[in-house]
mmCIF file of C-alpha atoms in Angstrom:
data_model
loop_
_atom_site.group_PDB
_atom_site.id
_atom_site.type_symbol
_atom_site.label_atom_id
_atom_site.label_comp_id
_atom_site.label_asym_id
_atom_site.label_seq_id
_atom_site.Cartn_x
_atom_site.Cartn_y
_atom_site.Cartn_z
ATOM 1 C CA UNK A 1 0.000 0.000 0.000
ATOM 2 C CA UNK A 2 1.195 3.977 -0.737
ATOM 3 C CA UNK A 3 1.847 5.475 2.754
ATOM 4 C CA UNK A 4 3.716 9.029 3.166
ATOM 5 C CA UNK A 5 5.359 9.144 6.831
ATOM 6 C CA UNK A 6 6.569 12.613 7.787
ATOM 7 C CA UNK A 7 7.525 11.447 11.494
ATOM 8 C CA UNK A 8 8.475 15.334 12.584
ATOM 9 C CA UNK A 9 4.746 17.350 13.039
ATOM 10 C CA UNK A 10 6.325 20.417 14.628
ATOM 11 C CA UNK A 11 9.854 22.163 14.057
ATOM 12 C CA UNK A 12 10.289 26.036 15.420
ATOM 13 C CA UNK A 13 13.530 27.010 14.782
ATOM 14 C CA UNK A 14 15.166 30.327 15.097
ATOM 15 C CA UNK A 15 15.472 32.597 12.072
ATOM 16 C CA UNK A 16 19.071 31.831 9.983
ATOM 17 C CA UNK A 17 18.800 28.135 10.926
ATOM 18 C CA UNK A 18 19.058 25.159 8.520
ATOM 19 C CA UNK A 19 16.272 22.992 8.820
ATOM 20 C CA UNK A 20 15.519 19.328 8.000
ATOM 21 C CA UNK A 21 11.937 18.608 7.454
ATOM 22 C CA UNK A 22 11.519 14.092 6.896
ATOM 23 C CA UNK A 23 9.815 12.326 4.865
ATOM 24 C CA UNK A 24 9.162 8.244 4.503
ATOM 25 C CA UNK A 25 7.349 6.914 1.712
ATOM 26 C CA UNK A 26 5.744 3.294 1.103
ATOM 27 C CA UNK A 27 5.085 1.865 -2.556
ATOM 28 C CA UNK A 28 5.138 -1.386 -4.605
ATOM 29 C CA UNK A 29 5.489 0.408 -7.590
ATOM 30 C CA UNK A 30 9.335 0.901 -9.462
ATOM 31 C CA UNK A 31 7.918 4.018 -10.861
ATOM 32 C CA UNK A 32 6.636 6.899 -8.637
ATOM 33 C CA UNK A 33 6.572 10.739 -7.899
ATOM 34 C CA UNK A 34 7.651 12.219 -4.787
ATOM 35 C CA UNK A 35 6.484 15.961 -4.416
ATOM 36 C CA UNK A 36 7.089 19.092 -1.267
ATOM 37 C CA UNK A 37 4.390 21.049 -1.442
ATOM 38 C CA UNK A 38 4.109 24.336 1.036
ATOM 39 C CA UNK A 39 1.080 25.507 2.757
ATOM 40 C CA UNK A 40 1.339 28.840 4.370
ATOM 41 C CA UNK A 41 -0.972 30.678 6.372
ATOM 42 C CA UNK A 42 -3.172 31.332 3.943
ATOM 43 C CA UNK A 43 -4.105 28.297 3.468
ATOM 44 C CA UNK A 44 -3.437 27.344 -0.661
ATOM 45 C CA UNK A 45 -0.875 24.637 -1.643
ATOM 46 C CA UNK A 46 1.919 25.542 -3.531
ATOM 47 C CA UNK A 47 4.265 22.969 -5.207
ATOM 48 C CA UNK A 48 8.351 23.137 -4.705
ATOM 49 C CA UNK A 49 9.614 19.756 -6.095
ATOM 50 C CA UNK A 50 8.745 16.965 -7.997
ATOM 51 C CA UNK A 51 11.429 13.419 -8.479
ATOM 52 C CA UNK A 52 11.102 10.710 -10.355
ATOM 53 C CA UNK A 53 12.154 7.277 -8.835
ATOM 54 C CA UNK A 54 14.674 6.884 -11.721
ATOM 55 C CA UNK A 55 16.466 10.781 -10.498
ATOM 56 C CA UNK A 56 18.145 10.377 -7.567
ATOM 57 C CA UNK A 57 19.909 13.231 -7.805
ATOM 58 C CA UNK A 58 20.107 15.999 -5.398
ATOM 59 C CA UNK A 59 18.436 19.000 -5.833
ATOM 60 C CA UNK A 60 19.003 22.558 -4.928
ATOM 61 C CA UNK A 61 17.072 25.643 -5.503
ATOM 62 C CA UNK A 62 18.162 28.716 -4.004
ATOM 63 C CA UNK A 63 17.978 27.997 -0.259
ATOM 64 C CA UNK A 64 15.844 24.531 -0.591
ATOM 65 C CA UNK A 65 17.277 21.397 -1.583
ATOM 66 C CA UNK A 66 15.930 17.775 -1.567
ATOM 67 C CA UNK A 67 17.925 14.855 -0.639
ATOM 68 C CA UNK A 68 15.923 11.532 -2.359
ATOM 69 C CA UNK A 69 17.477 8.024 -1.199
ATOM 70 C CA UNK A 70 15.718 5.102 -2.637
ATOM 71 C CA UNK A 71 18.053 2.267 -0.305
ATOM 72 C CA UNK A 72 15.799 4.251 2.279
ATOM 73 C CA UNK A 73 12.771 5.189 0.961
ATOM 74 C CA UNK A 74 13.335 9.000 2.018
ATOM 75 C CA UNK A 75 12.920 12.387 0.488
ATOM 76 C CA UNK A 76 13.980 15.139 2.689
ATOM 77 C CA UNK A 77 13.590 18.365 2.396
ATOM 78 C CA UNK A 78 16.517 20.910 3.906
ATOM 79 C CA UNK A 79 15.826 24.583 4.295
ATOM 80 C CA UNK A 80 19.330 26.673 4.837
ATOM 81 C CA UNK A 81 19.247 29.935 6.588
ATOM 82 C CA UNK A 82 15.686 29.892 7.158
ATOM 83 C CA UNK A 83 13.624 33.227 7.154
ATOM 84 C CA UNK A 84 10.235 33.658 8.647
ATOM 85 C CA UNK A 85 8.548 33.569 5.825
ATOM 86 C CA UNK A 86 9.492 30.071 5.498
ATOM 87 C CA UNK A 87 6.761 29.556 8.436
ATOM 88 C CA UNK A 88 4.658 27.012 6.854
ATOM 89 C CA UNK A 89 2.766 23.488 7.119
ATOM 90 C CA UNK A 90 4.767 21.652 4.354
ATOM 91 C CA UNK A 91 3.235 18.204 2.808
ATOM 92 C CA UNK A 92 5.349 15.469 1.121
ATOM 93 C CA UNK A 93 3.130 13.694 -1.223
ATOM 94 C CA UNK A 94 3.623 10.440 -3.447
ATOM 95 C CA UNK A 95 2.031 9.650 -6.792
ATOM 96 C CA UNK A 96 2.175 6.117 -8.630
ATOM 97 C CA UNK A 97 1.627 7.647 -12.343
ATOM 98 C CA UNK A 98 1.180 3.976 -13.588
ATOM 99 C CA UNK A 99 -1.963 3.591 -11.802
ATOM 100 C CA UNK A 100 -5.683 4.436 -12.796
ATOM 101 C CA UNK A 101 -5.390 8.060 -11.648
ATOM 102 C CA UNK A 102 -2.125 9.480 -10.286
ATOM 103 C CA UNK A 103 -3.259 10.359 -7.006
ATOM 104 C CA UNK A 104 -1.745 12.180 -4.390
ATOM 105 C CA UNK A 105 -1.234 10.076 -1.358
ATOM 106 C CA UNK A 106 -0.100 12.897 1.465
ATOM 107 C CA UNK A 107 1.584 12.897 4.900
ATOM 108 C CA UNK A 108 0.131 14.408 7.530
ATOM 109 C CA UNK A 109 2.241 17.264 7.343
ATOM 110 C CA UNK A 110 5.024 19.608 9.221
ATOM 111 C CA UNK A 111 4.408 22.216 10.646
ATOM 112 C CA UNK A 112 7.232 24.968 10.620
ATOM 113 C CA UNK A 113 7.737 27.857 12.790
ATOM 114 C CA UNK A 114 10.698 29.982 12.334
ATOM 115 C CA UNK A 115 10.967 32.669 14.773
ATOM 116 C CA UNK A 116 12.627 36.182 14.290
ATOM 117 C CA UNK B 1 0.676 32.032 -15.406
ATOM 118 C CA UNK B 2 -2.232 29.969 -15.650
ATOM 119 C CA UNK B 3 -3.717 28.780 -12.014
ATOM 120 C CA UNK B 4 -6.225 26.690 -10.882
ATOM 121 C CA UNK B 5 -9.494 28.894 -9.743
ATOM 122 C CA UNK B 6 -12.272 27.979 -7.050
ATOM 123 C CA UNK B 7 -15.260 29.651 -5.712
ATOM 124 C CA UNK B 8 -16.480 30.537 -3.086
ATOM 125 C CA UNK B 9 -13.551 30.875 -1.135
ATOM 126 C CA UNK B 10 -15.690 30.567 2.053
ATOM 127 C CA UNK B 11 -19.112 28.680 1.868
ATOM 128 C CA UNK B 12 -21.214 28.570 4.955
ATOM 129 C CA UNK B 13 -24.296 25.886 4.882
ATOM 130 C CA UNK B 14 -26.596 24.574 7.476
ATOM 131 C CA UNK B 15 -26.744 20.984 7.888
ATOM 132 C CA UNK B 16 -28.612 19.106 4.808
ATOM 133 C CA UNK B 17 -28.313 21.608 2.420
ATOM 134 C CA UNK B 18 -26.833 21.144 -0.607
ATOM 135 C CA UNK B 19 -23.709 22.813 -1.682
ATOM 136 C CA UNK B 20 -21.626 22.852 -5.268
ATOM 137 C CA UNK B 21 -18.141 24.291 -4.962
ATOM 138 C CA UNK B 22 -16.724 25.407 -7.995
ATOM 139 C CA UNK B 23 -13.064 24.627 -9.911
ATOM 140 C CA UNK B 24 -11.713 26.624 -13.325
ATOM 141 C CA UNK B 25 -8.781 24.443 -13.542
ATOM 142 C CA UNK B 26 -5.758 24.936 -16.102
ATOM 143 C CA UNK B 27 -6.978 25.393 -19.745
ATOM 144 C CA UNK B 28 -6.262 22.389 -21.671
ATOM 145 C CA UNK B 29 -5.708 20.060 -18.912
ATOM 146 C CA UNK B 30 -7.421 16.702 -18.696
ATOM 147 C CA UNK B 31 -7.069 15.432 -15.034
ATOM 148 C CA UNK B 32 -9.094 16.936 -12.312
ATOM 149 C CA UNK B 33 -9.087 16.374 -8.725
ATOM 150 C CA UNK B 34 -10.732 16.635 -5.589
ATOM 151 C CA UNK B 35 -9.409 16.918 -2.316
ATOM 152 C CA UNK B 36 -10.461 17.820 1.502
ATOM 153 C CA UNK B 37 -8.323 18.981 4.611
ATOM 154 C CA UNK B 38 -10.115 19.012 7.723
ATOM 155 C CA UNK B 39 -8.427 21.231 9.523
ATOM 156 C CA UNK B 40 -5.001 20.116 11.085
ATOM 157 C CA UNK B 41 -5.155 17.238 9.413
ATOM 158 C CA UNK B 42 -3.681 16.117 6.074
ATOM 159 C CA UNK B 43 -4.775 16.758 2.765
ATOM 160 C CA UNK B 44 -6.782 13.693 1.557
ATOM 161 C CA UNK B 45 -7.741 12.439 -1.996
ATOM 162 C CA UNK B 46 -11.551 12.742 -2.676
ATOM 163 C CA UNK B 47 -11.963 11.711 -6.554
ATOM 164 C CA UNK B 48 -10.419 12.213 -9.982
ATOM 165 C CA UNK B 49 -12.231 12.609 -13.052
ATOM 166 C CA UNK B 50 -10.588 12.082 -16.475
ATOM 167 C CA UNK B 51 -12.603 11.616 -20.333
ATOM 168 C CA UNK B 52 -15.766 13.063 -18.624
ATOM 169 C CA UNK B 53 -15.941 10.052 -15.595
ATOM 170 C CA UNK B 54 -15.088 9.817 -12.459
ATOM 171 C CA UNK B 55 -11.519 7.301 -12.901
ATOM 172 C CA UNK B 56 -10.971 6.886 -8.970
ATOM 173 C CA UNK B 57 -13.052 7.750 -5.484
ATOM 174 C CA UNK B 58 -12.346 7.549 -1.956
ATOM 175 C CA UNK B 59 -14.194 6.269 0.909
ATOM 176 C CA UNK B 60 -14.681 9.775 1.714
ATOM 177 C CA UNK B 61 -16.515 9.816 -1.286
ATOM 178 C CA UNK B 62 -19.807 8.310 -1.004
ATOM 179 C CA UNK B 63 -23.095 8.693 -2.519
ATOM 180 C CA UNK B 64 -23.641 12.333 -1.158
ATOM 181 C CA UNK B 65 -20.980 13.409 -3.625
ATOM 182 C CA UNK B 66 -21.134 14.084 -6.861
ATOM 183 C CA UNK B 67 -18.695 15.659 -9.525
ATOM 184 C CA UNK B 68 -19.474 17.420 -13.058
ATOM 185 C CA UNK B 69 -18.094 19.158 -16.022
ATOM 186 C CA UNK B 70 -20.840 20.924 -17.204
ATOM 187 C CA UNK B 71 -19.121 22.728 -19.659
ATOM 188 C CA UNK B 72 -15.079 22.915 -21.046
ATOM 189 C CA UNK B 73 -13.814 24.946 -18.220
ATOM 190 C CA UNK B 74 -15.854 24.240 -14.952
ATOM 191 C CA UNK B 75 -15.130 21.170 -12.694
ATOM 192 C CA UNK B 76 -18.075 21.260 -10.092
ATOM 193 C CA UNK B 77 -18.102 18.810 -6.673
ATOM 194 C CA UNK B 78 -21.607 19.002 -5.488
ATOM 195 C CA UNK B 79 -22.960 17.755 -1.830
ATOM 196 C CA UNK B 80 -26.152 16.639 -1.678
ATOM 197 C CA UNK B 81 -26.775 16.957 2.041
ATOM 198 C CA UNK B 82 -24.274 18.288 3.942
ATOM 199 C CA UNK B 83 -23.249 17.151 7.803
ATOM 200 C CA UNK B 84 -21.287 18.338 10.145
ATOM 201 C CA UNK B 85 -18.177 16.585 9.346
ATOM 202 C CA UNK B 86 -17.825 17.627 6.184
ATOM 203 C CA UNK B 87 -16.511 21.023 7.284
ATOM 204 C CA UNK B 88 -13.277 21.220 5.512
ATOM 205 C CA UNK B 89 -10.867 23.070 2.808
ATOM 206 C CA UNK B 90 -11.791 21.213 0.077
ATOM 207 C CA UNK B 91 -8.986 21.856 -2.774
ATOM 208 C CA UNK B 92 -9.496 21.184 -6.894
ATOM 209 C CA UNK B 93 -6.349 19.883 -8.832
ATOM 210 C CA UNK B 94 -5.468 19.669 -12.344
ATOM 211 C CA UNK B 95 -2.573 18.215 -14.439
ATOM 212 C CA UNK B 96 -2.452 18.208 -18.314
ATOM 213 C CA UNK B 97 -0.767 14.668 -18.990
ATOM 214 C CA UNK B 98 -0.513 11.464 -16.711
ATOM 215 C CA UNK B 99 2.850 11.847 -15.129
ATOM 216 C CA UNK B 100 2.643 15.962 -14.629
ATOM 217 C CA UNK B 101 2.795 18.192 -11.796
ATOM 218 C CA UNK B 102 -0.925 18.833 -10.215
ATOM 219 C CA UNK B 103 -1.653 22.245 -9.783
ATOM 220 C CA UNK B 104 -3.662 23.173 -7.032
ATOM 221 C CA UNK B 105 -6.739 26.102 -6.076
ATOM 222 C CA UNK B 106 -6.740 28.319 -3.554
ATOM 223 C CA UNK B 107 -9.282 26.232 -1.506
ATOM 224 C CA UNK B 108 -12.834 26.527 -0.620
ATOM 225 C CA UNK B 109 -13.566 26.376 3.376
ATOM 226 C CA UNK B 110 -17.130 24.625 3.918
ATOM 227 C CA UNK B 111 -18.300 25.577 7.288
ATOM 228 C CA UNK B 112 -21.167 23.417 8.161
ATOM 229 C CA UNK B 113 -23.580 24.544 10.697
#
């Protein structure tokens, strides 16, 4: 069965600290999509990353970057130098594109709290 | 940039009435989505609809639902008689071909009564 574990529910850091938010993930499938997407305040969802389960490559993007291990099933998400604006409930999210549907399976979320 | 669109942004409904909640999504895309986050919790699938029928539903998603694409550009989730549970930020998705990106709305918040 798909299953998302993000194990941390609350992080407050202080402002100019990196950050590691966690993410597990549970498929049968050999191809998949792992996602970040950020929910601030406001409330709307707004996609950062999508990998492929053949890319295991890092990626970086300004201060974000996304460390995918498949040995491990993880995709973790590293904020550096975080700013409060960066205060967020952030979802990792899995997608089996081979099925009926490409669904979004979600974790239950992190919440992120980065103080001045 | 072309975004995903949903009204109302707020709907407030006293239990057992009926409510549709509205989606534009992304001009020519061809996979829509439902979703619902009670609050706190996760964001959790609802129903995708793809060559005018519904191609997956959730438990969630029983016979007080109903989706419909009444026209080219609206993607409508209608509930027949609401209840106090389903209070939620119920969120429409799109995605043009099977292995993109979805896009998500801003969210509708259903405040039952």
């Amino acid at each position: 069965a798909q299953k998302v574990t993000q194990a941390q529910t609350e992080i407050s850091v202080v402002e100019k600290e990196d950050v590691t938010l966690d993410c597990v993930y549970e498929t049968r499938d050999t191809t998949y999509y792992l996602f970040w997407y950020k929910q601030p305040p406001s409330g709307e969802l707004v996609f950062l990353i999508r990998r492929n389960s053949f890319d295991e490559q890092n990626e970086i993007s300004g201060r974000y970057s996304w460390n995918f291990q498949k040995s491990t099933s993880s995709f973790n998400f590293t904020i550096t130098a975080s700013q409060v604006v960066d205060s967020a409930v952030y979802f990792c999210a899995l997608s089996e594109p081979t099925s009926n549907t490409g669904k979004l399976i979600f974790g239950q979320g992190t919440t992120l709290q980065v103080k001045p | 940039e072309p975004e995903v669109t949903q009204t109302p942004s707020h709907q407030v409904t006293q239990m057992g009435q009926e409510v549709i909640l509205r989606c534009v999504p992304i001009s020519n895309h061809l996979y829509f989505y439902w979703y619902r986050q009670i609050l706190g919790q996760k964001v959790e699938f609802l129903v995708s609809f793809y060559n005018n029928e519904i191609s997956e539903k959730s438990e969630i998603f029983d016979d007080q639902f109903s989706v419909e694409r009444p026209d080219g550009s609206n993607f409508t989730l209608k509930i027949r008689s609401t209840k106090l549970e389903d209070s939620a930020m119920y969120f429409c998705a799109s995605k043009g071909r099977a292995t993109d990106t979805q896009y998500f709305g801003p969210g509708t918040r259903l405040t039952v009564l």
